[in-house]
C-alpha positions as MATLAB code, in Angstrom:
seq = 'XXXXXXXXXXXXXXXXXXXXXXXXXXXXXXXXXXXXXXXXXXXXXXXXXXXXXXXXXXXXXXXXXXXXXXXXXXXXXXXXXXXXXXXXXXXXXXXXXXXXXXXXXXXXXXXXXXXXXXXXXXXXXXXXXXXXXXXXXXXXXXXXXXXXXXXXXXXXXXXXXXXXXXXXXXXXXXXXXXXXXXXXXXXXXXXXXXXXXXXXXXXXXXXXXXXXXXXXXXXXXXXXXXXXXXXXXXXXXXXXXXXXXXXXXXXXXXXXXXXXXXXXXXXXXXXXXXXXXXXXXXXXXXXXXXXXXXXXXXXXXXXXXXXXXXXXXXXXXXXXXXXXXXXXXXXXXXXXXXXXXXXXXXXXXXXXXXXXXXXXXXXXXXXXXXXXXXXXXXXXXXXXXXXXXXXXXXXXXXXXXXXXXXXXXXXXXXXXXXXXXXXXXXXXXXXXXXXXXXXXXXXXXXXXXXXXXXXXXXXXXXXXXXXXXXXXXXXXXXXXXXXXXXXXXXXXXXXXXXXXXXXXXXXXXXXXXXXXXXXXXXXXXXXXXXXXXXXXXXXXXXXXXXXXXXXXXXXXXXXXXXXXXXXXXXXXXXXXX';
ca = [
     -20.659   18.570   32.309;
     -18.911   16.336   29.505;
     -16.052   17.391   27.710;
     -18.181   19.160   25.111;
     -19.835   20.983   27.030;
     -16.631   22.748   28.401;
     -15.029   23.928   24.575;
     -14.968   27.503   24.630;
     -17.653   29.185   22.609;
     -15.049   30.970   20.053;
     -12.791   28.411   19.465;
      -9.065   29.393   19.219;
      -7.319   29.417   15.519;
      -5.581   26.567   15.761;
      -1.513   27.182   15.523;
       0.752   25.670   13.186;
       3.338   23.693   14.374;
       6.673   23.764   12.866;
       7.957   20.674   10.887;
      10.824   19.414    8.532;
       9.535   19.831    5.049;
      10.698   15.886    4.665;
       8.737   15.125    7.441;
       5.696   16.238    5.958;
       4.498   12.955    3.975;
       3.337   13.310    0.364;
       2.078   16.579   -0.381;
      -1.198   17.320   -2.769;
       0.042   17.081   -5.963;
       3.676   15.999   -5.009;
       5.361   13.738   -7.579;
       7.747   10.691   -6.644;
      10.602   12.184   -8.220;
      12.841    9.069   -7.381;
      10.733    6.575   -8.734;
       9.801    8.321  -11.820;
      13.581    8.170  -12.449;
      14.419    4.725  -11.151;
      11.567    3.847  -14.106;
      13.096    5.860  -16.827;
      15.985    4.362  -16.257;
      15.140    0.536  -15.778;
      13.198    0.299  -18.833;
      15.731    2.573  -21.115;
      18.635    1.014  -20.019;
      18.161   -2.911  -21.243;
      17.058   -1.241  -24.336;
      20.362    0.385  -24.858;
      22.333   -2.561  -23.805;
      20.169   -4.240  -26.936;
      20.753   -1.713  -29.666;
      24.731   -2.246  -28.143;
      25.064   -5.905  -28.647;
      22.647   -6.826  -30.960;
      20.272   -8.380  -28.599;
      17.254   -6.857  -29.104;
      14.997   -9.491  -28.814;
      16.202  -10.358  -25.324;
      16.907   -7.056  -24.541;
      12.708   -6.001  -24.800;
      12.130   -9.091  -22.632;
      14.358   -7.629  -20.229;
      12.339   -4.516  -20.552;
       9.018   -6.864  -20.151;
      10.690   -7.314  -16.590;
      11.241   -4.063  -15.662;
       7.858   -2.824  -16.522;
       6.608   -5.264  -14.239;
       9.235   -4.749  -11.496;
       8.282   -0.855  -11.828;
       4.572   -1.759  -11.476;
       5.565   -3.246   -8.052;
       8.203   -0.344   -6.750;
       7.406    1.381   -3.692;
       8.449    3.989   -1.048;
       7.700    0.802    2.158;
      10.994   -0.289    3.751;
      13.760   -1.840    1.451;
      13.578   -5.624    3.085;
       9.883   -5.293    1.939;
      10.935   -3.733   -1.611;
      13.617   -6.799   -1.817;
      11.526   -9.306   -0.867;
       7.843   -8.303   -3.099;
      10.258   -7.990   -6.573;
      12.263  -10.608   -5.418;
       9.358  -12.848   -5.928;
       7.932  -10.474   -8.605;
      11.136  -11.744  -10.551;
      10.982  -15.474  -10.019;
       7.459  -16.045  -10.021;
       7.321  -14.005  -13.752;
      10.431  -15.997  -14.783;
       9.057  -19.522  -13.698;
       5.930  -18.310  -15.353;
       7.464  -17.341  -19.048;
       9.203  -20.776  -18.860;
       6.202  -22.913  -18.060;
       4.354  -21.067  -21.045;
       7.430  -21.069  -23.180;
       7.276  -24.746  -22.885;
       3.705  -24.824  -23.689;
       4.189  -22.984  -26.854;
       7.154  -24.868  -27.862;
       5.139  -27.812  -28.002;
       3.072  -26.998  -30.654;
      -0.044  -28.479  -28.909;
      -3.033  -25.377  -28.378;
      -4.096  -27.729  -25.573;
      -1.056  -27.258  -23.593;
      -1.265  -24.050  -23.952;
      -4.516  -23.151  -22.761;
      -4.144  -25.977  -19.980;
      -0.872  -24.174  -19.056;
      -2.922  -21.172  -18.725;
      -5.681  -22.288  -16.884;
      -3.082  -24.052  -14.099;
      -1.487  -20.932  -13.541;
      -4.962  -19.202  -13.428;
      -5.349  -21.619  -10.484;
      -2.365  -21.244   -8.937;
      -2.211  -17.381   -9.318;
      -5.821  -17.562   -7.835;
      -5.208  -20.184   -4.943;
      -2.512  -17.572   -3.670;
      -3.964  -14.548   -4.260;
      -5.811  -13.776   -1.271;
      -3.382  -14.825    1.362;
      -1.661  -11.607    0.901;
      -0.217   -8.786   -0.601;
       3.411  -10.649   -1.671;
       1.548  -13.896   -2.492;
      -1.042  -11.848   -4.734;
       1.530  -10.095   -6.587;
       3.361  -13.644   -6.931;
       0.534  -15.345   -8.619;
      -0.323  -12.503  -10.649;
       3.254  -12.069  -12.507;
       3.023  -16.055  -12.377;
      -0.282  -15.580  -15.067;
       1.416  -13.086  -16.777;
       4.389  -14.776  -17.596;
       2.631  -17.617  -18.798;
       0.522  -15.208  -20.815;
       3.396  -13.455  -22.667;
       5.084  -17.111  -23.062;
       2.470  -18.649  -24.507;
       1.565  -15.625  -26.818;
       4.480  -14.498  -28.515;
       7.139  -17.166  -29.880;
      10.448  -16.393  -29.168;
      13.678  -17.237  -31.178;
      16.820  -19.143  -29.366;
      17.920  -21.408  -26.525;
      14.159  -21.890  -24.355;
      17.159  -20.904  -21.011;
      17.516  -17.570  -22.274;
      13.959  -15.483  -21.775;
      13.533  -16.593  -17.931;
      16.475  -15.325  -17.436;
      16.393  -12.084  -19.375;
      12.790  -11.155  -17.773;
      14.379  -12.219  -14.579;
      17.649   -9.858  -14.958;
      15.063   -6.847  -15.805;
      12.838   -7.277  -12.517;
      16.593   -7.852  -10.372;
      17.446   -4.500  -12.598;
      14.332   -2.234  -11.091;
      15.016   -4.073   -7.172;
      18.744   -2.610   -7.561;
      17.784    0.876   -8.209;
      15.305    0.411   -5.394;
      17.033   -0.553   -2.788;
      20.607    0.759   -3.518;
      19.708    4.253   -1.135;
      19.683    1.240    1.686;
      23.234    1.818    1.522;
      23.806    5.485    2.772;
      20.249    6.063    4.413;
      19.383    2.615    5.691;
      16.398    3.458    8.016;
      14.975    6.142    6.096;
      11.331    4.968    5.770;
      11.321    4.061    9.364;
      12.476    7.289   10.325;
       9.887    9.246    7.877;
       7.337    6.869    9.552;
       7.779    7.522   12.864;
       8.640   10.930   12.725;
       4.817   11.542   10.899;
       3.286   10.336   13.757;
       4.671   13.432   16.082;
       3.955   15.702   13.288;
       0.365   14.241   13.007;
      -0.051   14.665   16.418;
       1.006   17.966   17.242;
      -1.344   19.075   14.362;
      -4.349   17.246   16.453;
      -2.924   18.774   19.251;
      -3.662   21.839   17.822;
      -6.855   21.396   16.760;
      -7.962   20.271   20.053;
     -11.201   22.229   21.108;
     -12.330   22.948   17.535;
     -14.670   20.830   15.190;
     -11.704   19.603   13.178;
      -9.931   17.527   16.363;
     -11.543   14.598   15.668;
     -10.534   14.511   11.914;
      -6.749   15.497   13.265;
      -7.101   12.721   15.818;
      -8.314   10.341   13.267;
      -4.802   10.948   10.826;
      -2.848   10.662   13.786;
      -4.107    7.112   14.410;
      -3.360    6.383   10.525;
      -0.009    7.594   11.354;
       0.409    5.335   14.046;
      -1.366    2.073   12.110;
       1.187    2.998    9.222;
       4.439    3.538   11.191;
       3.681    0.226   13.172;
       3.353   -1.626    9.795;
       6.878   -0.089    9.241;
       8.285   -0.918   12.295;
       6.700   -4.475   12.974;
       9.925   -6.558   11.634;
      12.000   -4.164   14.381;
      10.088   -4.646   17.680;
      10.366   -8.662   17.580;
      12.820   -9.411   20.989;
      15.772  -10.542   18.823;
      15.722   -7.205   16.878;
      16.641   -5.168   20.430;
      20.122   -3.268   19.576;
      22.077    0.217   20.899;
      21.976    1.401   17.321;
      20.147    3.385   15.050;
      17.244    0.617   15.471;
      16.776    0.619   18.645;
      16.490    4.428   18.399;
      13.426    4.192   16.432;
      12.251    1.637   18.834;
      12.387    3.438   21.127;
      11.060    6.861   19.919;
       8.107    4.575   18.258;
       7.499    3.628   21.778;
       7.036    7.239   22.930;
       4.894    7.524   19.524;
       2.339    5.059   21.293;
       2.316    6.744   24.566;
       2.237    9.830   22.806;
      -1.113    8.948   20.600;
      -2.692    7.591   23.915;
      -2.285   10.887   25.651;
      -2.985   12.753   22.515;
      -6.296   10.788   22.257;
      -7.398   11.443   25.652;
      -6.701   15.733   25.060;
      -9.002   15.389   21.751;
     -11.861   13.686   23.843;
     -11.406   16.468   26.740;
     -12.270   18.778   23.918;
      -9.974   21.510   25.486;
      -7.966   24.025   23.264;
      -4.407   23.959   24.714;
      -1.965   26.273   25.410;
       1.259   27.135   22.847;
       3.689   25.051   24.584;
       1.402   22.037   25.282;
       1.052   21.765   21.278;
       5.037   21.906   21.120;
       5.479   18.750   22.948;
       5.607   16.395   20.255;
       7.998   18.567   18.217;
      10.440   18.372   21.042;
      10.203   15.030   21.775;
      11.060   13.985   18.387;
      13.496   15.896   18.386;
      15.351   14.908   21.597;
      14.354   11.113   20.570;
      15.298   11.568   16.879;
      17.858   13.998   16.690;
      19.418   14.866   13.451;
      19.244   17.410   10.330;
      15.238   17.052   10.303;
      15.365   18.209   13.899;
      15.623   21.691   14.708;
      18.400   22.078   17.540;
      16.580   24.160   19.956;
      14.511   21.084   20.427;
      16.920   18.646   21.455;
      17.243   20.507   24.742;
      14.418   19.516   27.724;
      11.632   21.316   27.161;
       8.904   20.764   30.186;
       5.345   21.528   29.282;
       3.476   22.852   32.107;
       0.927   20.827   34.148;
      -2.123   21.800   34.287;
      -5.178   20.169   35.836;
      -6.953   18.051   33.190;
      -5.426   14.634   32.968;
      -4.837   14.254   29.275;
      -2.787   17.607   29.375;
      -1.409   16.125   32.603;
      -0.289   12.751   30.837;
       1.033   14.812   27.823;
       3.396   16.970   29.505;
       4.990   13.832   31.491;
       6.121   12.449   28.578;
       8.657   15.502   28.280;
      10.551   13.845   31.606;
      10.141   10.852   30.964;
      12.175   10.549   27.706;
      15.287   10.695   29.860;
      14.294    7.465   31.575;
      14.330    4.294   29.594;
      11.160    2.252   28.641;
       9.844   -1.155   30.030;
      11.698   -3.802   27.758;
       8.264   -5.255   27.569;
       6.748   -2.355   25.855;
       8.936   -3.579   22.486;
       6.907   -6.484   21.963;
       3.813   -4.871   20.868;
       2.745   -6.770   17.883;
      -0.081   -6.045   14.596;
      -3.186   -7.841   15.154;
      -2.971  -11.192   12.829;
      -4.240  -10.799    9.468;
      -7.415  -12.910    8.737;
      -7.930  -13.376    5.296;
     -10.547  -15.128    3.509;
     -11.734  -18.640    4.182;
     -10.864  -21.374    1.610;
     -14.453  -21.472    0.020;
     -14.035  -17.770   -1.023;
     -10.127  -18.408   -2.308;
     -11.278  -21.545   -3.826;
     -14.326  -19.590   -5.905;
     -11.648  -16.723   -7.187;
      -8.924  -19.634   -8.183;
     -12.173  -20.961  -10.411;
     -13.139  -17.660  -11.298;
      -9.445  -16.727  -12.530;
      -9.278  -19.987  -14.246;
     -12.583  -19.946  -16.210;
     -12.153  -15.936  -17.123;
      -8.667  -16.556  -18.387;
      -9.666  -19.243  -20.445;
     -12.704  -17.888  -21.998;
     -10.203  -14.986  -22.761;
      -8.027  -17.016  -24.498;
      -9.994  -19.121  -26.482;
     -11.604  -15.589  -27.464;
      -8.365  -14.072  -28.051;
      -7.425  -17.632  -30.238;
     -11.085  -16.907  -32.299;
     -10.145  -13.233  -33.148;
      -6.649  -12.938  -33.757;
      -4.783  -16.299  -33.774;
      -2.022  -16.398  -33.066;
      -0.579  -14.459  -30.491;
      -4.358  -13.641  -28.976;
      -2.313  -12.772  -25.304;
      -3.823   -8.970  -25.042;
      -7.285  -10.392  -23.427;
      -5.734  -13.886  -21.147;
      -3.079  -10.640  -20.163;
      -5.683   -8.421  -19.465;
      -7.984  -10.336  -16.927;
      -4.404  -10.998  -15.218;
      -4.190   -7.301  -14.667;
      -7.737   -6.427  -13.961;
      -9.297   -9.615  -11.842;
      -7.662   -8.632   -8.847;
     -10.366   -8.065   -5.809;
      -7.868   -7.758   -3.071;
      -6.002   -5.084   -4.654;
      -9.150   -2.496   -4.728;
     -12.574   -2.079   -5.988;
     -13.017   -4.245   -9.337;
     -15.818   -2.194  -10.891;
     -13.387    0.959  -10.991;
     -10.513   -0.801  -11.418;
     -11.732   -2.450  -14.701;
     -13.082    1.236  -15.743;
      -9.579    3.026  -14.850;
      -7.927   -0.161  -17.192;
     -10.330    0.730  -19.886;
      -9.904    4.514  -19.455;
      -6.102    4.367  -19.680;
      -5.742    2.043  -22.564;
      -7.649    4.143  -24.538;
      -5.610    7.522  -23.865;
      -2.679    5.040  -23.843;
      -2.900    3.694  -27.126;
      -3.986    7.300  -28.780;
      -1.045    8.925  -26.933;
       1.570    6.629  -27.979;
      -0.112    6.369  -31.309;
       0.780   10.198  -31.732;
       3.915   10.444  -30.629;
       5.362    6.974  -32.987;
       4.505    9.072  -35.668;
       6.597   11.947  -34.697;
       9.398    9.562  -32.711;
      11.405    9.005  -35.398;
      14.967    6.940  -34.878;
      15.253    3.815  -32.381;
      17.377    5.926  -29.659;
      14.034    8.364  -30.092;
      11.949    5.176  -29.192;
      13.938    4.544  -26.381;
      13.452    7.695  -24.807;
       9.480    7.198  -25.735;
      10.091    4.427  -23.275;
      12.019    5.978  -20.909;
       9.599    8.509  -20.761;
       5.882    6.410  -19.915;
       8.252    4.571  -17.766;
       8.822    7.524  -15.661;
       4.747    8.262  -15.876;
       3.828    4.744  -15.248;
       5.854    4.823  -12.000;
       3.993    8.179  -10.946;
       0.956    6.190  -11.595;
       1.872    3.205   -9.212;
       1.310    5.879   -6.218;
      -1.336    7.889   -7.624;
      -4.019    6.294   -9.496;
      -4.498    2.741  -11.987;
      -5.836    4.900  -15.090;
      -2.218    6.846  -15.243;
      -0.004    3.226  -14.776;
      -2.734    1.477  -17.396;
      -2.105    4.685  -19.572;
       2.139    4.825  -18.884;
       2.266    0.534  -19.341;
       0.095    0.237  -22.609;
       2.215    2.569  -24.133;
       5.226    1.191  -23.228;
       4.222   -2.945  -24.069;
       3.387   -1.694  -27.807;
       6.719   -0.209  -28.417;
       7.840   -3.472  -26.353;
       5.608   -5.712  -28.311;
       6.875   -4.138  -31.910;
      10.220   -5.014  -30.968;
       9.610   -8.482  -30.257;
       8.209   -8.538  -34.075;
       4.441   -7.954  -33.691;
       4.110   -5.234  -36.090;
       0.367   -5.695  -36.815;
      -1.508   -1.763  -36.491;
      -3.410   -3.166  -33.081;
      -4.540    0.308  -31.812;
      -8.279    0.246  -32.089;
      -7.815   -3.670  -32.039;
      -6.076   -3.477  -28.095;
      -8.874   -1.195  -27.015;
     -11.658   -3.331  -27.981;
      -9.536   -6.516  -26.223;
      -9.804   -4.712  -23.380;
     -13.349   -3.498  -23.272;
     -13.667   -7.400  -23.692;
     -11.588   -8.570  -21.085;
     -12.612   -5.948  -18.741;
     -16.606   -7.200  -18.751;
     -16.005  -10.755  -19.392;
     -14.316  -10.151  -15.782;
     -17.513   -8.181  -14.380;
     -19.981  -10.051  -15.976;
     -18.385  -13.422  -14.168;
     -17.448  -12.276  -11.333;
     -20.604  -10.219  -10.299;
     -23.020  -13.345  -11.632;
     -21.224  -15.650   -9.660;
     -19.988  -13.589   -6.704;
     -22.044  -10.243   -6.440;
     -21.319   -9.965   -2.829;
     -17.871  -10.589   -2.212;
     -16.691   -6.933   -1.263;
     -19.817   -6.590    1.468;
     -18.805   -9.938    2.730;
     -15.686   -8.313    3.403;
     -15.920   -5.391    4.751;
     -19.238   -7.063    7.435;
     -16.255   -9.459    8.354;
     -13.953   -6.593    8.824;
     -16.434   -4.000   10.428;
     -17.532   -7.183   13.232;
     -14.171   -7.934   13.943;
     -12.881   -4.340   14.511;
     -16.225   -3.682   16.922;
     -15.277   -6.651   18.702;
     -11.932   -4.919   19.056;
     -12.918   -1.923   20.128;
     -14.991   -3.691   22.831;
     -12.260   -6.378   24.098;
      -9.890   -2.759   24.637;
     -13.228   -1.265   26.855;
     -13.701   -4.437   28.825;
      -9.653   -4.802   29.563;
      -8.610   -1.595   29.856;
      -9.409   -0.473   33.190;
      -7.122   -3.345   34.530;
      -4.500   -4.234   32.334;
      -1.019   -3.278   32.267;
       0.514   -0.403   29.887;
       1.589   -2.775   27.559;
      -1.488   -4.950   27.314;
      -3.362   -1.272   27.224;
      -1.374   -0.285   24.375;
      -1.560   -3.653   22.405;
      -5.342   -3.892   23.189;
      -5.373   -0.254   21.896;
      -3.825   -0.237   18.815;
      -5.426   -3.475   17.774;
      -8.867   -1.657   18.223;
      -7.694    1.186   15.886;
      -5.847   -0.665   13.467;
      -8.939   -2.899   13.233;
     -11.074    0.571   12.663;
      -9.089    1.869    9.851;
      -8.752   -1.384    7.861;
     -12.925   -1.514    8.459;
     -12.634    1.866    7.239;
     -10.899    0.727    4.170;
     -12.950   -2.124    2.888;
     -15.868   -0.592    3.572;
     -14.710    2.141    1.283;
     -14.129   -0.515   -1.719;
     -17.552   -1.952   -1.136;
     -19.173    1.529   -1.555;
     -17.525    1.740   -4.873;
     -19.062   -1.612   -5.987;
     -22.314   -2.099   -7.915;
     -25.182   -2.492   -5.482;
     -27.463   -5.017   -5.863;
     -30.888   -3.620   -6.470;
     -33.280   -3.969   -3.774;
     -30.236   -4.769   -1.539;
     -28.564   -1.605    0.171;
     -25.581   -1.978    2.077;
     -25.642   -1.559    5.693;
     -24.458    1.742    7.723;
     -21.210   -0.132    8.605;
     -19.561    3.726    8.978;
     -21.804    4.534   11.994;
     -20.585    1.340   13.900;
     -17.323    2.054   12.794;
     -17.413    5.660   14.215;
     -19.431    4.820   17.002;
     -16.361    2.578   18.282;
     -14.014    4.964   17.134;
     -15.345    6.983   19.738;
     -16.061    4.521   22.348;
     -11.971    3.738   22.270;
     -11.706    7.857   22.497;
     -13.421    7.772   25.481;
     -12.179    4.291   26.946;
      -8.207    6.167   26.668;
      -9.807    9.205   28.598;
     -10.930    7.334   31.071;
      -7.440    5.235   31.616;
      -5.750    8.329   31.195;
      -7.927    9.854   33.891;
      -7.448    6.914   36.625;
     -11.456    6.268   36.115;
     -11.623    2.619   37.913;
     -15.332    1.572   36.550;
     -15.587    0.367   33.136;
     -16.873    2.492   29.939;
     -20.364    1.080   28.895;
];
């Protein structure tokens, strides 16, 4: 009989477990609250401190940087947060120089070879990872707006303004490091017992593999979290080494978790309750409740996932192999250097086309379409088709909704609040979707741009620039490289099958910490096929050319490393084939 065969016919409604309310990740329809705020005030406050002094001029540039710095805020750990807008803030500031320079010369061929180099650089970068990307892309930009729009003064005194902006937005960021320094980790870790005493619930009903399936996300995300902790040198008796070690117990925890789901057996009340207690004898604190800090034993019962699972309540008290720290994210592979070479020339020929273009219809300051491309020509951040779409979709409701409310907004400390308010919605849009952060930062760059002393009525002009932009974009890149996003996620699906298989071959003999490395290498592997996969779907197919059914390989080794954890969970000593 397999373990389908023995779910009970009526399947038990599964219970719900009790968690923290902060615990609970991002709700539907939850708003970031403390971003929306940290963008309000970034962008209103260099404003004021211009309409103080007398500064305005520098004081929108500073603004220019905290748009961008709010574009690359985030809720990951604060050493991440410091270290993306540190570079955000350089990289943009280097950037506005180089094309400040260009400008200054008075030569249109240093411009537009100023452009192009950064188009090369930004490109050359921009696939070797996320804080590299974002690097060369604020690199472009700041060319972009430093060639465009002639500035007034010592050539010292932008950098650094668009420079103090971005340090402005990394401030308010990071400053809750001070009073709740391990926060994310915490929120990250503690998901993963929440996520799995929701699969453990629905064990034995159609929606346990679905459970099991965000329980694994869980894990891939608080791993990502916790990688920079679980290096040797990062072992310490504090607060870090808690989360070590109750992100240990997470891992054993998913393993024995995984092999209940694929016994397909509902469980019993107090076999569901074991991950709330263990987090919160391992994580005690206001988001535990205290009647689970005490021991709680879970009774043992005769399958062996259920058997595995209820261990792990006496085995908290013990402490874990020193060994079992070192488990490590499988290296990132990115693309080869033909395909970063063909973006860099891609980039490069896209943002000069869009400049000379830009030069034909509305010289001088023609920066809306070189700006544009900067912002949409980004295949490693998503989808391009949609995100070109979404950039078109909020620039239009952008433009109309800040259109309406100039003409009612009437008084510069009215304008500021404009600001302070599509600040706010920009940073909502960050986390939810590119149409609502196109729509909060087109809004905010025209009140930004009239400052500077572009006063031209662009509305229905800016639209059209970035219809323009946005195919020029398509039309190159899916001419010259139509296949890029299958590439990727064939590449991605091969390399997490060959995962999943390396953890069946080596499971039955290796160690608990090679088991557990091999392991979550297979899933994370799985979910990032998962992923790009997705973003290919959402691509125009080629006619005549369907993409493969890279979902049922991925599934079909989702379930193999399901059933390879059973196994090792259950002492089997032959292989799964």
């Amino acid at each position: 009989m397999t373990p389908a065969d023995s779910r009970p016919d009526r399947p038990r409604r599964p219970s719900r477990p009790w968690w923290p309310r902060s615990v609970l990740g991002r709700l539907p329809g939850s708003l970031p609250w403390a971003a929306a705020a940290r963008g309000a005030v970034a962008l209103a406050l260099p404003l004021l401190a211009g309409l103080a002094t007398g500064w305005v001029v520098l004081s929108a540039i500073a603004a220019i940087g905290a748009l961008w710095g709010v574009s690359q805020d985030g809720s990951d750990p604060y050493r991440v947060r410091v270290r993306r807008l540190g570079w955000t803030g350089v990289s943009s500031a280097l950037g506005l120089l180089a094309g400040e320079v260009a400008l200054r010369s008075g030569e249109p061929a240093a411009v537009a070879g100023c452009l192009v180099a950064a188009a090369l650089v930004a490109g050359g970068v921009g696939l070797h990872g996320r804080i590299a990307s974002v690097s060369g892309m604020h690199l472009l930009l700041g060319v972009t707006i430093g060639s465009g729009i002639p500035v007034p003064g010592p050539w010292w005194q932008p950098p650094l303004a668009l420079l103090a902006g971005v340090v402005l937005v990394l401030v308010l960021s990071a400053a809750p490091w001070l009073w709740r320094r391990h926060q994310v980790e915490r929120d990250a870790v503690l998901a993963v017992y929440r996520s799995a005493g929701e699969a453990l619930a629905a064990a034995g009903t159609d929606a346990a593999e679905q459970a099991r399936l965000r329980m694994t996300l869980a894990l891939n995300h608080a791993h990502e979290v916790m990688a920079p902790h679980l290096a040797p040198h990062g072992r310490r008796r504090d607060e870090t080494g808690d989360l070590v070690r109750a992100f240990h117990y997470a891992v054993r925890l998913g393993e024995a978790v995984t092999a209940v789901v694929w016994e397909g057996r509902a469980l019993p009340p107090a076999l569901i309750d074991v991950p709330r207690h263990l987090a919160g004898r391992l994580l005690p604190g206001r988001l535990a409740a205290p009647q689970d800090r005490a021991a709680r034993p879970a009774p043992v019962t005769g399958s062996p996932g259920t058997r595995a699972l209820a261990e792990l309540t006496t085995a908290v008290d013990g402490e874990p192999d020193g060994a079992d720290l070192e488990l490590r994210l499988p290296a990132h592979e990115g693309p080869g250097r033909a395909a970063r070479l063909r973006y860099a020339l891609l980039l490069a020929g896209c943002v000069l086309a869009a400049h000379v273009l830009g030069e034909v219809l509305h010289r001088p300051r023609g920066y809306w379409l070189p700006m544009t491309v900067a912002f949409v020509y980004k295949p490693d951040f998503g989808p391009l088709f949609p995100r070109a779409l979404h950039r078109c979709v909020g620039t239009i409701v952008g433009v109309a909704a800040i259109g309406a409310v100039s003409a009612a907004a009437t008084g510069t400390y009215a304008v500021v609040g404009v600001v302070a308010v599509f600040g706010a919605l920009m940073a909502i849009g960050v986390r939810h979707h590119y149409a609502l952060a196109t729509l909060g930062l087109t809004a905010v760059v025209f009140v930004l741009l009239d400052l500077l002393g572009d006063h031209r009525p662009l509305y229905g002009t800016r639209v059209v620039d970035t219809a323009l932009a946005s195919a020029l974009v398509l039309v190159a890149h899916f001419a010259v490289w139509p296949d890029s996003s299958a590439h990727r996620a064939e590449a991605q699906t091969e390399a997490a099958v060959a995962a999943a298989r390396r953890y069946r071959d080596a499971a039955p003999e290796a160690g608990p910490v090679q088991r557990q490395s091999l392991r979550r290498t297979a899933y994370h592997q799985l979910s990032e096929a998962r992923r790009t996969v997705a973003h290919a779907r959402r691509e125009p197919a080629r006619r005549g050319r369907p993409l493969p059914d890279w979902e049922s390989a991925i599934t079909a080794s989702e379930q193999l490393c399901d059933q390879v954890t059973g196994h090792v969970v259950a002492g089997a000593a032959s292989p799964v084939r």
